[in-house]
CSV table of C-alpha atoms and ligand atoms in Angstrom, one decimal:
chain,number,residue,atom,x,y,z
A,1,UNK,CA,62.5,-11.7,-20.8
A,2,UNK,CA,60.8,-13.1,-23.3
A,3,UNK,CA,58.1,-16.4,-21.6
A,4,UNK,CA,55.7,-16.1,-25.3
A,5,UNK,CA,57.9,-18.0,-27.6
A,6,UNK,CA,57.4,-21.1,-29.7
A,7,UNK,CA,58.0,-22.8,-26.8
A,8,UNK,CA,53.9,-21.9,-25.0
A,9,UNK,CA,50.9,-22.7,-27.4
A,10,UNK,CA,47.4,-20.8,-27.5
A,11,UNK,CA,46.1,-23.9,-25.6
A,12,UNK,CA,49.2,-24.0,-22.3
A,13,UNK,CA,48.0,-20.4,-22.1
A,14,UNK,CA,44.0,-20.6,-22.1
A,15,UNK,CA,45.2,-23.5,-19.2
A,16,UNK,CA,46.9,-20.9,-16.5
A,17,UNK,CA,44.2,-17.6,-17.7
A,18,UNK,CA,42.2,-20.1,-16.5
A,19,UNK,CA,43.9,-21.2,-13.7
A,20,UNK,CA,45.5,-17.4,-12.3
A,21,UNK,CA,41.0,-16.5,-12.1
A,22,UNK,CA,40.0,-19.8,-10.3
A,23,UNK,CA,42.5,-21.1,-8.4
A,24,UNK,CA,44.6,-17.5,-7.8
A,25,UNK,CA,41.9,-14.7,-8.0
A,26,UNK,CA,38.9,-16.7,-6.5
A,27,UNK,CA,40.7,-17.6,-3.9
A,28,UNK,CA,41.8,-13.4,-3.0
A,29,UNK,CA,45.4,-13.0,-4.8
A,30,UNK,CA,44.5,-9.3,-5.3
A,31,UNK,CA,47.8,-8.0,-7.0
A,32,UNK,CA,48.2,-7.7,-10.8
A,33,UNK,CA,51.3,-7.1,-11.0
A,34,UNK,CA,51.4,-11.1,-9.1
A,35,UNK,CA,48.6,-12.9,-10.8
A,36,UNK,CA,49.9,-11.1,-14.4
A,37,UNK,CA,53.2,-12.4,-13.8
A,38,UNK,CA,51.4,-16.1,-13.4
A,39,UNK,CA,49.9,-15.2,-17.3
A,40,UNK,CA,53.3,-15.2,-18.3
A,41,UNK,CA,54.5,-18.0,-17.0
A,42,UNK,CA,54.5,-21.3,-18.7
A,43,UNK,CA,54.6,-23.9,-15.6
A,44,UNK,CA,54.0,-26.3,-17.9
A,45,UNK,CA,57.8,-26.1,-18.9
A,46,UNK,CA,59.0,-27.1,-15.3
A,47,UNK,CA,57.3,-30.0,-15.4
A,48,UNK,CA,58.6,-32.7,-16.1
A,49,UNK,CA,57.3,-33.7,-19.3
A,50,UNK,CA,54.9,-37.0,-20.2
A,51,UNK,CA,51.7,-37.9,-20.4
A,52,UNK,CA,48.8,-35.6,-19.1
A,53,UNK,CA,51.3,-32.6,-19.0
A,54,UNK,CA,49.2,-30.0,-19.1
A,55,UNK,CA,46.5,-31.3,-17.6
A,56,UNK,CA,49.3,-32.0,-15.1
A,57,UNK,CA,50.5,-28.3,-15.1
A,58,UNK,CA,47.4,-26.1,-14.9
A,59,UNK,CA,45.8,-28.0,-11.5
A,60,UNK,CA,45.0,-27.5,-8.5
A,61,UNK,CA,47.0,-29.1,-7.2
A,62,UNK,CA,51.5,-29.9,-6.3
A,63,UNK,CA,53.5,-32.1,-8.4
A,64,UNK,CA,55.8,-34.7,-8.8
A,65,UNK,CA,59.2,-32.5,-10.7
A,66,UNK,CA,61.8,-35.5,-10.0
A,67,UNK,CA,64.1,-36.9,-7.1
A,68,UNK,CA,61.1,-37.0,-4.6
A,69,UNK,CA,60.1,-33.4,-4.5
A,70,UNK,CA,57.8,-31.4,-5.7
A,71,UNK,CA,55.5,-28.2,-6.8
A,72,UNK,CA,53.6,-26.6,-5.2
A,73,UNK,CA,49.7,-26.1,-6.3
A,74,UNK,CA,49.9,-22.8,-8.5
A,75,UNK,CA,47.7,-21.1,-5.2
A,76,UNK,CA,50.4,-21.6,-2.9
A,77,UNK,CA,53.1,-19.7,-4.9
A,78,UNK,CA,51.1,-17.3,-5.2
A,79,UNK,CA,49.9,-16.5,-1.5
A,80,UNK,CA,53.1,-16.6,-1.0
A,81,UNK,CA,54.3,-14.6,-3.6
A,82,UNK,CA,51.6,-11.7,-3.2
A,83,UNK,CA,53.1,-11.6,0.7
A,84,UNK,CA,55.7,-10.4,-0.1
A,85,UNK,CA,54.7,-7.2,-2.0
A,86,UNK,CA,57.6,-6.7,-4.6
A,87,UNK,CA,58.0,-3.5,-6.1
A,88,UNK,CA,60.2,-4.9,-8.9
A,89,UNK,CA,63.9,-3.3,-6.3
A,90,UNK,CA,64.7,-6.5,-4.5
A,91,UNK,CA,67.4,-8.7,-4.3
A,92,UNK,CA,65.8,-12.3,-3.0
A,93,UNK,CA,66.7,-15.4,-1.6
A,94,UNK,CA,64.9,-18.2,-2.3
A,95,UNK,CA,66.1,-21.5,-0.5
A,96,UNK,CA,64.1,-24.6,-2.4
A,97,UNK,CA,64.0,-23.9,-6.1
A,98,UNK,CA,63.2,-27.1,-7.8
A,99,UNK,CA,62.4,-27.0,-10.8
A,100,UNK,CA,62.6,-23.3,-10.9
A,101,UNK,CA,58.9,-22.2,-11.4
A,102,UNK,CA,58.9,-19.4,-8.4
A,103,UNK,CA,62.3,-18.8,-9.6
A,104,UNK,CA,60.6,-17.6,-13.0
A,105,UNK,CA,57.4,-15.5,-11.1
A,106,UNK,CA,59.7,-13.8,-8.8
A,107,UNK,CA,62.1,-12.7,-12.3
A,108,UNK,CA,59.4,-10.7,-13.6
A,109,UNK,CA,58.1,-9.5,-10.4
A,110,UNK,CA,61.9,-8.2,-8.8
A,111,UNK,CA,65.7,-7.2,-9.6
A,112,UNK,CA,67.6,-9.7,-8.7
A,113,UNK,CA,66.8,-14.1,-7.5
A,114,UNK,CA,69.9,-16.2,-6.1
A,115,UNK,CA,68.2,-19.8,-5.8
A,116,UNK,CA,69.4,-22.5,-3.9
A,117,UNK,CA,69.0,-26.4,-4.2
A,118,UNK,CA,69.8,-29.4,-2.8
A,119,UNK,CA,69.6,-31.7,-5.4
A,120,UNK,CA,72.2,-31.7,-8.1
A,121,UNK,CA,69.9,-32.8,-11.1
A,122,UNK,CA,67.0,-30.5,-10.4
A,123,UNK,CA,69.5,-27.4,-9.9
A,124,UNK,CA,71.1,-28.1,-12.8
A,125,UNK,CA,67.6,-28.6,-15.4
A,126,UNK,CA,65.9,-25.2,-13.3
A,127,UNK,CA,69.5,-23.6,-14.7
A,128,UNK,CA,68.3,-24.2,-18.2
A,129,UNK,CA,65.2,-24.5,-18.0
A,130,UNK,CA,65.1,-20.3,-16.6
A,131,UNK,CA,67.8,-19.9,-19.2
A,132,UNK,CA,66.1,-21.2,-22.0
A,133,UNK,CA,62.7,-19.3,-21.1
A,134,UNK,CA,65.3,-15.3,-21.1
A,135,UNK,CA,66.0,-15.2,-17.3
A,136,UNK,CA,69.2,-13.2,-17.0
A,137,UNK,CA,68.0,-11.9,-13.0
A,138,UNK,CA,68.7,-15.2,-11.2
A,139,UNK,CA,70.7,-17.4,-10.1
A,140,UNK,CA,70.6,-21.2,-8.9
A,141,UNK,CA,73.6,-22.4,-6.8
A,142,UNK,CA,73.4,-25.9,-5.4
A,143,UNK,CA,74.0,-26.8,-1.8
A,144,UNK,CA,72.5,-26.5,1.6
A,145,UNK,CA,70.6,-23.3,1.4
A,146,UNK,CA,68.9,-24.1,5.3
A,147,UNK,CA,71.4,-21.5,6.6
A,148,UNK,CA,70.8,-19.3,3.7
A,149,UNK,CA,73.6,-17.3,2.2
A,150,UNK,CA,75.2,-14.9,3.8
A,151,UNK,CA,78.4,-14.1,1.3
A,152,UNK,CA,75.7,-12.1,-1.1
A,153,UNK,CA,73.3,-10.7,2.8
A,154,UNK,CA,71.2,-8.4,3.2
A,155,UNK,CA,67.7,-10.0,1.4
A,156,UNK,CA,65.1,-7.2,1.1
A,157,UNK,CA,62.9,-10.9,0.7
A,158,UNK,CA,63.6,-14.4,1.6
A,159,UNK,CA,61.7,-17.6,0.4
A,160,UNK,CA,61.8,-21.3,1.9
A,161,UNK,CA,59.9,-23.7,0.0
A,162,UNK,CA,60.5,-26.6,2.8
A,163,UNK,CA,59.3,-27.0,6.1
A,164,UNK,CA,61.6,-26.8,8.8
A,165,UNK,CA,61.2,-27.3,12.6
A,166,UNK,CA,61.5,-24.3,13.3
A,167,UNK,CA,62.9,-20.5,11.9
A,168,UNK,CA,66.4,-20.1,11.0
A,169,UNK,CA,67.2,-17.5,12.9
A,170,UNK,CA,70.3,-16.8,10.8
A,171,UNK,CA,67.8,-15.9,8.0
A,172,UNK,CA,66.0,-13.2,10.3
A,173,UNK,CA,68.9,-11.6,10.6
A,174,UNK,CA,70.1,-12.1,6.9
A,175,UNK,CA,67.0,-9.0,6.0
A,176,UNK,CA,67.4,-5.5,5.4
A,177,UNK,CA,65.4,-3.2,7.4
A,178,UNK,CA,61.6,-4.0,7.0
A,179,UNK,CA,62.6,-6.8,5.1
A,180,UNK,CA,60.2,-10.3,5.1
A,181,UNK,CA,61.0,-13.4,5.6
A,182,UNK,CA,58.0,-16.5,4.1
A,183,UNK,CA,58.5,-20.3,5.0
A,184,UNK,CA,56.2,-23.3,6.0
A,185,UNK,CA,57.5,-24.0,9.9
A,186,UNK,CA,56.1,-27.5,11.4
A,187,UNK,CA,56.6,-31.7,11.0
A,188,UNK,CA,57.1,-33.3,8.3
A,189,UNK,CA,54.8,-35.3,8.2
A,190,UNK,CA,52.8,-33.6,10.4
A,191,UNK,CA,51.0,-30.1,10.6
A,192,UNK,CA,52.4,-26.6,9.0
A,193,UNK,CA,51.9,-23.4,8.9
A,194,UNK,CA,52.8,-20.8,6.7
A,195,UNK,CA,54.9,-18.2,8.5
A,196,UNK,CA,55.7,-14.2,7.0
A,197,UNK,CA,58.3,-12.2,9.1
A,198,UNK,CA,59.1,-9.5,8.8
A,199,UNK,CA,61.5,-7.2,9.9
A,200,UNK,CA,60.9,-4.1,11.6
A,201,UNK,CA,62.6,-1.8,13.6
A,202,UNK,CA,60.8,-2.7,16.7
A,203,UNK,CA,61.8,-6.1,16.2
A,204,UNK,CA,60.4,-9.4,13.7
A,205,UNK,CA,56.7,-9.3,13.7
A,206,UNK,CA,54.9,-12.6,13.1
A,207,UNK,CA,52.1,-13.3,10.9
A,208,UNK,CA,50.3,-16.6,10.2
A,209,UNK,CA,48.6,-17.3,6.4
A,210,UNK,CA,47.6,-20.5,7.4
A,211,UNK,CA,47.9,-24.2,7.1
A,212,UNK,CA,50.0,-25.8,4.3
A,213,UNK,CA,51.3,-28.9,3.3
A,214,UNK,CA,55.6,-28.9,1.8
A,215,UNK,CA,58.8,-31.5,2.1
A,216,UNK,CA,61.2,-31.3,4.2
A,217,UNK,CA,63.9,-29.0,4.4
A,218,UNK,CA,67.5,-30.8,5.1
A,219,UNK,CA,70.1,-29.1,5.8
A,220,UNK,CA,71.8,-28.1,9.0
A,221,UNK,CA,69.0,-25.9,9.8
A,222,UNK,CA,66.5,-28.5,8.3
A,223,UNK,CA,65.6,-31.5,9.6
A,224,UNK,CA,68.4,-34.6,9.1
A,225,UNK,CA,68.9,-36.4,6.3
A,226,UNK,CA,67.0,-39.4,5.7
A,227,UNK,CA,67.7,-43.2,6.9
A,228,UNK,CA,67.4,-44.1,2.9
A,229,UNK,CA,70.0,-41.5,1.0
A,230,UNK,CA,68.8,-43.2,-2.8
A,231,UNK,CA,68.5,-40.6,-4.2
A,232,UNK,CA,70.3,-37.9,-2.0
A,233,UNK,CA,72.8,-35.6,-3.9
A,234,UNK,CA,74.7,-34.1,-0.6
B,301,SAH,N1,59.5,-23.6,-4.9
B,301,SAH,C1,59.4,-24.7,-6.1
B,301,SAH,C2,58.9,-26.1,-4.8
B,301,SAH,C3,60.1,-26.7,-4.6
B,301,SAH,S1,59.8,-28.3,-3.6
B,301,SAH,C4,58.8,-25.4,-7.4
B,301,SAH,O1,58.7,-24.3,-7.8
B,301,SAH,O2,59.3,-25.6,-8.1
B,301,SAH,C5,60.8,-27.6,-1.8
B,301,SAH,C6,62.5,-28.1,-2.5
B,301,SAH,O3,63.3,-28.0,-1.3
B,301,SAH,C7,63.1,-29.0,-3.1
B,301,SAH,O4,63.7,-29.1,-4.7
B,301,SAH,C8,64.4,-30.3,-2.6
B,301,SAH,O5,65.1,-30.8,-2.8
B,301,SAH,C9,64.7,-28.1,-1.8
B,301,SAH,N2,65.8,-28.9,-0.4
B,301,SAH,C10,65.0,-28.7,0.5
B,301,SAH,N3,66.5,-28.7,2.2
B,301,SAH,C11,66.7,-27.5,1.1
B,301,SAH,C12,67.9,-27.2,1.5
B,301,SAH,N4,68.4,-26.8,3.0
B,301,SAH,N5,68.8,-26.4,0.9
B,301,SAH,C13,69.0,-26.5,-1.0
B,301,SAH,N6,67.4,-26.3,-1.2
B,301,SAH,C14,66.9,-27.6,-0.1
């Protein structure tokens, strides 16, 4: 894995270190492994090119990535990542790969990632980018991930990067004991909460990590397809 190649730059690195200290550490993310991953992954590579790329990439907000989708605000990616307390040995299922940025962060923190994306163009681009930056422990799959991927289960952690109307119980059944599921639950254009579930011998523990705003999970255990299918691949 080698992110610091000629596709990065000192300017981008400076902006990234600032992003980590001012947006992520300042808001309470403390795990050094997590902070280091955010310093290393060149976030600007995962955004569509165009004017003000550096400003967009390292801004304290979500950004468009095409197909009506967004790359989450850096702090939200960091909050979700830290909540999983990864040691480096885990197998992770990520639902909603989008740009591939979260996948790249995970690649430095766990053993293996399978990431599913329902937009073919985004899935293709994320896979290509991860390959270009030298990520070898992640695999992007195209399709509806709202019911997880039972064929490769169990997972030590599952992250859903799109809001679901309720917790898909099938995802909980794909976790190992002590496994964690993190996902936003709520309304498509209304209140959403980021929830963390941990599978324990006594049952499922639930923790509320606060208010968030995500694009909808579309699919069998998500929301229905929008009436306008204009930019939809499936
Ligand atoms: N974490 C991503 C951001 C993802 S935005 C990043 O770092 O860029 C949420 C993504 O979930 C979108 O790309 C959307 O197309 C995808 N998505 C929505 N429903 C899905 C489903 N059922 N299966 C797989 N991907 C889905």
